[in-house]
Amino acid sequence: AGPEEAGPEEYSIPPPVSQGKWKNKERVLIFSSRGINFRTRHLMQDLRTLMPHSKADTKMDRKDQLFVINEVCEMKNCNKCIFFEAKKKQDLYMWLSNTPQGPSAKFLVQNIHTLAELKMTGNCLRGSRPLLSFDPTFDKEPHYALLKELFIQIFSTPQYHPKSQPFVDHVFTFTVTDERIWFRNYQIIEEDASLVEIGPRFVLNLIKIFQGSFGGPTLYENPHYRSPNMHRRLLRLSVAAKFREKQQVKEVQKIKKKGSKVLMKEDPTEVVFETPAEEKPVEIQLMKPQSKPIVKDKKKPRKIQRKKQKKLFRTE
């Protein structure tokens, strides 16, 4: 029976909330370049799991220019992109872009921890919608305000998305500390509304914000950013400086040891009581010295015989 024909004891069940009209059709393409390590691959897979409105694609070749990603997003029908770029098999960069108009931001990714690690004890429903929590710093400075809007459009799951669930049971937090953006994912426990970390977690060090998508004029450049190459170079220089300092200390100690010996002046009174010895005449030996006679040991053959007898006795 419909809602009009329902009797006094019958109730009509309203349609579920998730069957509403999907209006905000945000789609995020998450993929990477070739050369990434296993940790980056797991992080990329974790983000795809947490974001039901994401799409995947094959790895991009290193020789291709970055603006080609705009065409890839257009073919995949995506208007947002998260691109992981690996360099030197150890440095990881993340691009967040609004394709194809822009803006886009480039970050250096540090301190990656994935969902599979045992320290993350939380859990959440697959496809559920997250709450986004931002640090108050995002509202104070203009470049952080721009990044906040970019994060909201990329990480928030659109309402009534077909793959999403109509529940809110976890929180994405973006915190600014030490000139970096710290990303954390927490589960909301229903009993006491406490938070338990789920993962993944990583730190984003902002490099530049561009006006276009994967290029264009620079809107903001981070003055506190130091490239990984420069950081490694400074570490090597510090180690070399410590080694040089040790060598200099050793040389100074050697010089001190040499200079510590003080030469005493000669005392003229020391020679007063010395009596000179008589000078002996020099004798020149003209004759060859006589050789000493060789005295044979008469008891030697007897000793040899005794030794032989002892050996024979031991063997018997």
GROMACS .gro file of C-alpha atoms in nm:
model
  316
    1ALA     CA    1   0.000   0.000   0.000
    2GLY     CA    2   0.120   0.354  -0.079
    3PRO     CA    3   0.143   0.636   0.175
    4GLU     CA    4  -0.216   0.749   0.093
    5GLU     CA    5  -0.365   0.395   0.132
    6ALA     CA    6  -0.175   0.314   0.452
    7GLY     CA    7  -0.399   0.218   0.742
    8PRO     CA    8  -0.374   0.335   1.101
    9GLU     CA    9  -0.121   0.060   1.187
   10GLU     CA   10   0.079   0.076   0.861
   11TYR     CA   11   0.364   0.318   0.790
   12SER     CA   12   0.525   0.416   0.463
   13ILE     CA   13   0.904   0.376   0.449
   14PRO     CA   14   1.082   0.683   0.302
   15PRO     CA   15   1.348   0.621   0.037
   16PRO     CA   16   1.708   0.599   0.167
   17VAL     CA   17   1.913   0.917   0.173
   18SER     CA   18   2.174   0.779  -0.067
   19GLN     CA   19   1.920   0.765  -0.349
   20GLY     CA   20   1.920   1.143  -0.389
   21LYS     CA   21   2.034   1.318  -0.704
   22TRP     CA   22   2.408   1.324  -0.763
   23LYS     CA   23   2.479   1.687  -0.855
   24ASN     CA   24   2.840   1.758  -0.755
   25LYS     CA   25   3.015   1.530  -1.003
   26GLU     CA   26   3.373   1.566  -0.885
   27ARG     CA   27   3.604   1.294  -1.014
   28VAL     CA   28   3.968   1.268  -0.906
   29LEU     CA   29   4.232   1.092  -1.114
   30ILE     CA   30   4.501   0.935  -0.892
   31PHE     CA   31   4.807   0.794  -1.066
   32SER     CA   32   5.185   0.826  -1.074
   33SER     CA   33   5.497   0.833  -1.285
   34ARG     CA   34   5.730   0.538  -1.334
   35GLY     CA   35   6.001   0.475  -1.077
   36ILE     CA   36   5.796   0.493  -0.755
   37ASN     CA   37   5.880   0.259  -0.467
   38PHE     CA   38   5.648   0.018  -0.285
   39ARG     CA   39   5.556   0.270  -0.010
   40THR     CA   40   5.434   0.525  -0.263
   41ARG     CA   41   5.237   0.257  -0.445
   42HIS     CA   42   5.065   0.154  -0.121
   43LEU     CA   43   4.990   0.520  -0.034
   44MET     CA   44   4.834   0.572  -0.377
   45GLN     CA   45   4.620   0.260  -0.333
   46ASP     CA   46   4.512   0.377   0.015
   47LEU     CA   47   4.395   0.711  -0.123
   48ARG     CA   48   4.196   0.533  -0.394
   49THR     CA   49   4.034   0.317  -0.123
   50LEU     CA   50   3.940   0.617   0.093
   51MET     CA   51   3.807   0.824  -0.199
   52PRO     CA   52   3.520   0.647  -0.381
   53HIS     CA   53   3.504   0.930  -0.635
   54SER     CA   54   3.859   0.857  -0.756
   55LYS     CA   55   3.976   0.690  -1.076
   56ALA     CA   56   4.298   0.509  -1.163
   57ASP     CA   57   4.520   0.510  -1.469
   58THR     CA   58   4.843   0.349  -1.587
   59LYS     CA   59   5.178   0.496  -1.487
   60MET     CA   60   5.298   0.786  -1.697
   61ASP     CA   61   5.632   0.770  -1.872
   62ARG     CA   62   5.909   0.994  -1.741
   63LYS     CA   63   5.979   1.146  -2.082
   64ASP     CA   64   5.627   1.286  -2.116
   65GLN     CA   65   5.566   1.647  -2.022
   66LEU     CA   66   5.337   1.720  -1.728
   67PHE     CA   67   5.078   1.915  -1.930
   68VAL     CA   68   4.988   1.584  -2.101
   69ILE     CA   69   4.810   1.494  -1.774
   70ASN     CA   70   4.536   1.746  -1.863
   71GLU     CA   71   4.452   1.540  -2.172
   72VAL     CA   72   4.458   1.218  -1.967
   73CYS     CA   73   4.212   1.372  -1.719
   74GLU     CA   74   3.988   1.482  -2.005
   75MET     CA   75   3.985   1.129  -2.149
   76LYS     CA   76   3.906   0.984  -1.805
   77ASN     CA   77   3.632   1.248  -1.752
   78CYS     CA   78   3.805   1.382  -1.437
   79ASN     CA   79   3.824   1.744  -1.328
   80LYS     CA   80   4.071   1.697  -1.039
   81CYS     CA   81   4.405   1.516  -1.028
   82ILE     CA   82   4.651   1.380  -0.772
   83PHE     CA   83   4.977   1.294  -0.946
   84PHE     CA   84   5.277   1.134  -0.771
   85GLU     CA   85   5.610   1.215  -0.933
   86ALA     CA   86   5.919   1.014  -0.831
   87LYS     CA   87   6.275   1.136  -0.881
   88LYS     CA   88   6.607   0.959  -0.813
   89LYS     CA   89   6.410   0.661  -0.671
   90GLN     CA   90   6.403   0.833  -0.331
   91ASP     CA   91   6.230   1.173  -0.361
   92LEU     CA   92   5.851   1.187  -0.398
   93TYR     CA   93   5.654   1.489  -0.519
   94MET     CA   94   5.276   1.525  -0.520
   95TRP     CA   95   5.079   1.745  -0.760
   96LEU     CA   96   4.725   1.856  -0.671
   97SER     CA   97   4.554   2.016  -0.967
   98ASN     CA   98   4.221   2.147  -1.086
   99THR     CA   99   4.222   2.045  -1.451
  100PRO     CA  100   4.232   2.193  -1.704
  101GLN     CA  101   4.205   2.556  -1.589
  102GLY     CA  102   4.412   2.542  -1.267
  103PRO     CA  103   4.534   2.626  -1.012
  104SER     CA  104   4.781   2.352  -0.918
  105ALA     CA  105   5.018   2.298  -0.626
  106LYS     CA  106   5.339   2.099  -0.600
  107PHE     CA  107   5.442   1.938  -0.270
  108LEU     CA  108   5.734   1.733  -0.142
  109VAL     CA  109   5.592   1.427   0.040
  110GLN     CA  110   5.771   1.317   0.359
  111ASN     CA  111   5.718   1.070   0.646
  112ILE     CA  112   5.479   0.834   0.469
  113HIS     CA  113   5.290   0.571   0.673
  114THR     CA  114   5.030   0.351   0.502
  115LEU     CA  115   4.708   0.178   0.606
  116ALA     CA  116   4.875  -0.162   0.634
  117GLU     CA  117   5.098  -0.063   0.927
  118LEU     CA  118   5.008  -0.220   1.261
  119LYS     CA  119   5.025   0.108   1.453
  120MET     CA  120   4.701   0.224   1.284
  121THR     CA  121   4.431   0.051   1.492
  122GLY     CA  122   4.126   0.242   1.364
  123ASN     CA  123   3.875   0.129   1.104
  124CYS     CA  124   3.595   0.283   0.897
  125LEU     CA  125   3.328   0.184   0.649
  126ARG     CA  126   3.447   0.159   0.291
  127GLY     CA  127   3.306   0.445   0.083
  128SER     CA  128   3.182   0.649   0.379
  129ARG     CA  129   3.204   1.027   0.360
  130PRO     CA  130   3.476   1.202   0.565
  131LEU     CA  131   3.469   1.521   0.766
  132LEU     CA  132   3.743   1.767   0.673
  133SER     CA  133   3.913   1.943   0.963
  134PHE     CA  134   4.146   2.237   0.893
  135ASP     CA  135   4.392   2.427   1.108
  136PRO     CA  136   4.298   2.795   1.180
  137THR     CA  137   4.610   2.897   0.985
  138PHE     CA  138   4.430   2.808   0.661
  139ASP     CA  139   4.200   3.110   0.710
  140LYS     CA  140   4.473   3.360   0.792
  141GLU     CA  141   4.702   3.355   0.488
  142PRO     CA  142   4.588   3.371   0.122
  143HIS     CA  143   4.800   3.084  -0.014
  144TYR     CA  144   4.671   2.854   0.263
  145ALA     CA  145   4.312   2.964   0.186
  146LEU     CA  146   4.366   2.863  -0.178
  147LEU     CA  147   4.507   2.525  -0.070
  148LYS     CA  148   4.211   2.476   0.166
  149GLU     CA  149   3.965   2.516  -0.121
  150LEU     CA  150   4.172   2.277  -0.333
  151PHE     CA  151   4.178   2.016  -0.053
  152ILE     CA  152   3.800   2.050  -0.001
  153GLN     CA  153   3.723   1.992  -0.368
  154ILE     CA  154   3.963   1.696  -0.401
  155PHE     CA  155   3.929   1.501  -0.074
  156SER     CA  156   3.560   1.551   0.013
  157THR     CA  157   3.332   1.280  -0.126
  158PRO     CA  158   3.045   1.430  -0.329
  159GLN     CA  159   2.699   1.383  -0.179
  160TYR     CA  160   2.488   1.101  -0.328
  161HIS     CA  161   2.789   0.959  -0.515
  162PRO     CA  162   2.693   0.609  -0.643
  163LYS     CA  163   2.993   0.438  -0.479
  164SER     CA  164   2.969   0.626  -0.150
  165GLN     CA  165   2.783   0.536   0.170
  166PRO     CA  166   2.559   0.789   0.353
  167PHE     CA  167   2.763   0.771   0.676
  168VAL     CA  168   3.022   0.997   0.836
  169ASP     CA  169   3.258   0.793   1.051
  170HIS     CA  170   3.607   0.935   0.990
  171VAL     CA  171   3.788   1.269   0.976
  172PHE     CA  172   4.061   1.402   0.746
  173THR     CA  173   4.270   1.658   0.938
  174PHE     CA  174   4.503   1.911   0.777
  175THR     CA  175   4.734   2.079   1.029
  176VAL     CA  176   5.003   2.340   0.963
  177THR     CA  177   5.313   2.288   1.177
  178ASP     CA  178   5.676   2.375   1.104
  179GLU     CA  179   5.578   2.535   0.769
  180ARG     CA  180   5.439   2.198   0.654
  181ILE     CA  181   5.092   2.046   0.613
  182TRP     CA  182   5.037   1.729   0.818
  183PHE     CA  183   4.765   1.493   0.689
  184ARG     CA  184   4.597   1.250   0.932
  185ASN     CA  185   4.291   1.023   0.907
  186TYR     CA  186   4.097   0.940   1.228
  187GLN     CA  187   3.802   0.714   1.306
  188ILE     CA  188   3.515   0.864   1.508
  189ILE     CA  189   3.410   0.619   1.781
  190GLU     CA  190   3.034   0.643   1.843
  191GLU     CA  191   3.039   0.572   2.218
  192ASP     CA  192   3.243   0.868   2.339
  193ALA     CA  193   3.326   1.049   2.010
  194SER     CA  194   3.697   0.985   2.063
  195LEU     CA  195   3.938   0.960   1.771
  196VAL     CA  196   4.153   0.663   1.669
  197GLU     CA  197   4.399   0.696   1.384
  198ILE     CA  198   4.334   0.487   1.074
  199GLY     CA  199   4.596   0.604   0.827
  200PRO     CA  200   4.751   0.678   0.590
  201ARG     CA  201   4.956   0.967   0.722
  202PHE     CA  202   5.206   1.190   0.541
  203VAL     CA  203   5.355   1.540   0.551
  204LEU     CA  204   5.328   1.784   0.259
  205ASN     CA  205   5.603   2.043   0.219
  206LEU     CA  206   5.470   2.311  -0.018
  207ILE     CA  207   5.704   2.409  -0.302
  208LYS     CA  208   5.500   2.625  -0.541
  209ILE     CA  209   5.145   2.714  -0.638
  210PHE     CA  210   5.086   2.766  -1.011
  211GLN     CA  211   4.807   2.953  -1.179
  212GLY     CA  212   4.755   2.692  -1.449
  213SER     CA  213   4.722   2.317  -1.433
  214PHE     CA  214   5.073   2.161  -1.405
  215GLY     CA  215   5.241   2.487  -1.501
  216GLY     CA  216   5.181   2.852  -1.575
  217PRO     CA  217   5.270   3.166  -1.375
  218THR     CA  218   5.381   3.112  -1.015
  219LEU     CA  219   5.128   3.242  -0.762
  220TYR     CA  220   5.329   3.153  -0.451
  221GLU     CA  221   5.674   3.011  -0.378
  222ASN     CA  222   5.761   2.877  -0.036
  223PRO     CA  223   6.067   3.065   0.102
  224HIS     CA  224   6.123   2.798   0.372
  225TYR     CA  225   6.147   2.510   0.123
  226ARG     CA  226   6.480   2.331   0.089
  227SER     CA  227   6.521   2.074  -0.186
  228PRO     CA  228   6.622   1.716  -0.093
  229ASN     CA  229   6.944   1.754  -0.294
  230MET     CA  230   7.040   2.062  -0.093
  231HIS     CA  231   6.949   1.887   0.232
  232ARG     CA  232   7.169   1.587   0.147
  233ARG     CA  233   7.451   1.821   0.040
  234LEU     CA  234   7.437   2.008   0.372
  235LEU     CA  235   7.448   1.676   0.559
  236ARG     CA  236   7.759   1.571   0.368
  237LEU     CA  237   7.920   1.910   0.433
  238SER     CA  238   7.846   1.886   0.806
  239VAL     CA  239   8.007   1.539   0.821
  240ALA     CA  240   8.311   1.669   0.630
  241ALA     CA  241   8.334   1.973   0.862
  242LYS     CA  242   8.336   1.745   1.169
  243PHE     CA  243   8.616   1.537   1.014
  244ARG     CA  244   8.821   1.848   0.934
  245GLU     CA  245   8.769   1.976   1.287
  246LYS     CA  246   8.902   1.650   1.433
  247GLN     CA  247   9.209   1.668   1.209
  248GLN     CA  248   9.276   2.028   1.314
  249VAL     CA  249   9.249   1.934   1.683
  250LYS     CA  250   9.503   1.654   1.631
  251GLU     CA  251   9.745   1.891   1.456
  252VAL     CA  252   9.712   2.150   1.734
  253GLN     CA  253   9.786   1.880   1.994
  254LYS     CA  254  10.099   1.774   1.803
  255ILE     CA  255  10.223   2.134   1.788
  256LYS     CA  256  10.158   2.174   2.161
  257LYS     CA  257  10.356   1.858   2.240
  258LYS     CA  258  10.651   1.982   2.033
  259GLY     CA  259  10.642   2.328   2.187
  260SER     CA  260  10.611   2.201   2.544
  261LYS     CA  261  10.982   2.095   2.556
  262VAL     CA  262  11.167   2.395   2.708
  263LEU     CA  263  11.541   2.403   2.636
  264MET     CA  264  11.741   2.494   2.952
  265LYS     CA  265  12.039   2.724   2.918
  266GLU     CA  266  12.382   2.574   2.984
  267ASP     CA  267  12.506   2.627   3.339
  268PRO     CA  268  12.878   2.718   3.339
  269THR     CA  269  12.924   2.597   3.700
  270GLU     CA  270  12.839   2.235   3.609
  271VAL     CA  271  13.190   2.171   3.472
  272VAL     CA  272  13.374   2.291   3.784
  273PHE     CA  273  13.415   1.953   3.958
  274GLU     CA  274  13.479   1.741   3.647
  275THR     CA  275  13.833   1.591   3.634
  276PRO     CA  276  13.958   1.531   3.285
  277ALA     CA  277  14.079   1.176   3.218
  278GLU     CA  278  14.435   1.103   3.113
  279GLU     CA  279  14.477   1.080   2.741
  280LYS     CA  280  14.601   0.737   2.638
  281PRO     CA  281  14.850   0.713   2.359
  282VAL     CA  282  14.716   0.581   2.036
  283GLU     CA  283  14.865   0.236   1.968
  284ILE     CA  284  14.875   0.113   1.614
  285GLN     CA  285  14.850  -0.267   1.592
  286LEU     CA  286  15.086  -0.391   1.323
  287MET     CA  287  15.067  -0.764   1.385
  288LYS     CA  288  14.770  -0.986   1.321
  289PRO     CA  289  14.613  -1.105   1.648
  290GLN     CA  290  14.678  -1.470   1.732
  291SER     CA  291  14.380  -1.701   1.689
  292LYS     CA  292  14.263  -1.887   1.995
  293PRO     CA  293  14.316  -2.264   1.990
  294ILE     CA  294  14.001  -2.471   1.942
  295VAL     CA  295  13.948  -2.700   2.240
  296LYS     CA  296  13.749  -3.010   2.156
  297ASP     CA  297  13.499  -3.144   2.400
  298LYS     CA  298  13.611  -3.495   2.485
  299LYS     CA  299  13.279  -3.579   2.653
  300LYS     CA  300  13.069  -3.490   2.346
  301PRO     CA  301  13.063  -3.838   2.182
  302ARG     CA  302  12.953  -3.988   2.514
  303LYS     CA  303  12.665  -3.738   2.540
  304ILE     CA  304  12.548  -3.824   2.187
  305GLN     CA  305  12.556  -4.194   2.271
  306ARG     CA  306  12.349  -4.140   2.588
  307LYS     CA  307  12.086  -3.947   2.393
  308LYS     CA  308  12.057  -4.228   2.140
  309GLN     CA  309  12.015  -4.486   2.418
  310LYS     CA  310  11.739  -4.275   2.580
  311LYS     CA  311  11.551  -4.255   2.248
  312LEU     CA  312  11.576  -4.629   2.198
  313PHE     CA  313  11.450  -4.688   2.553
  314ARG     CA  314  11.147  -4.459   2.497
  315THR     CA  315  11.054  -4.626   2.171
  316GLU     CA  316  11.071  -4.974   2.332
   0.00000   0.00000   0.00000
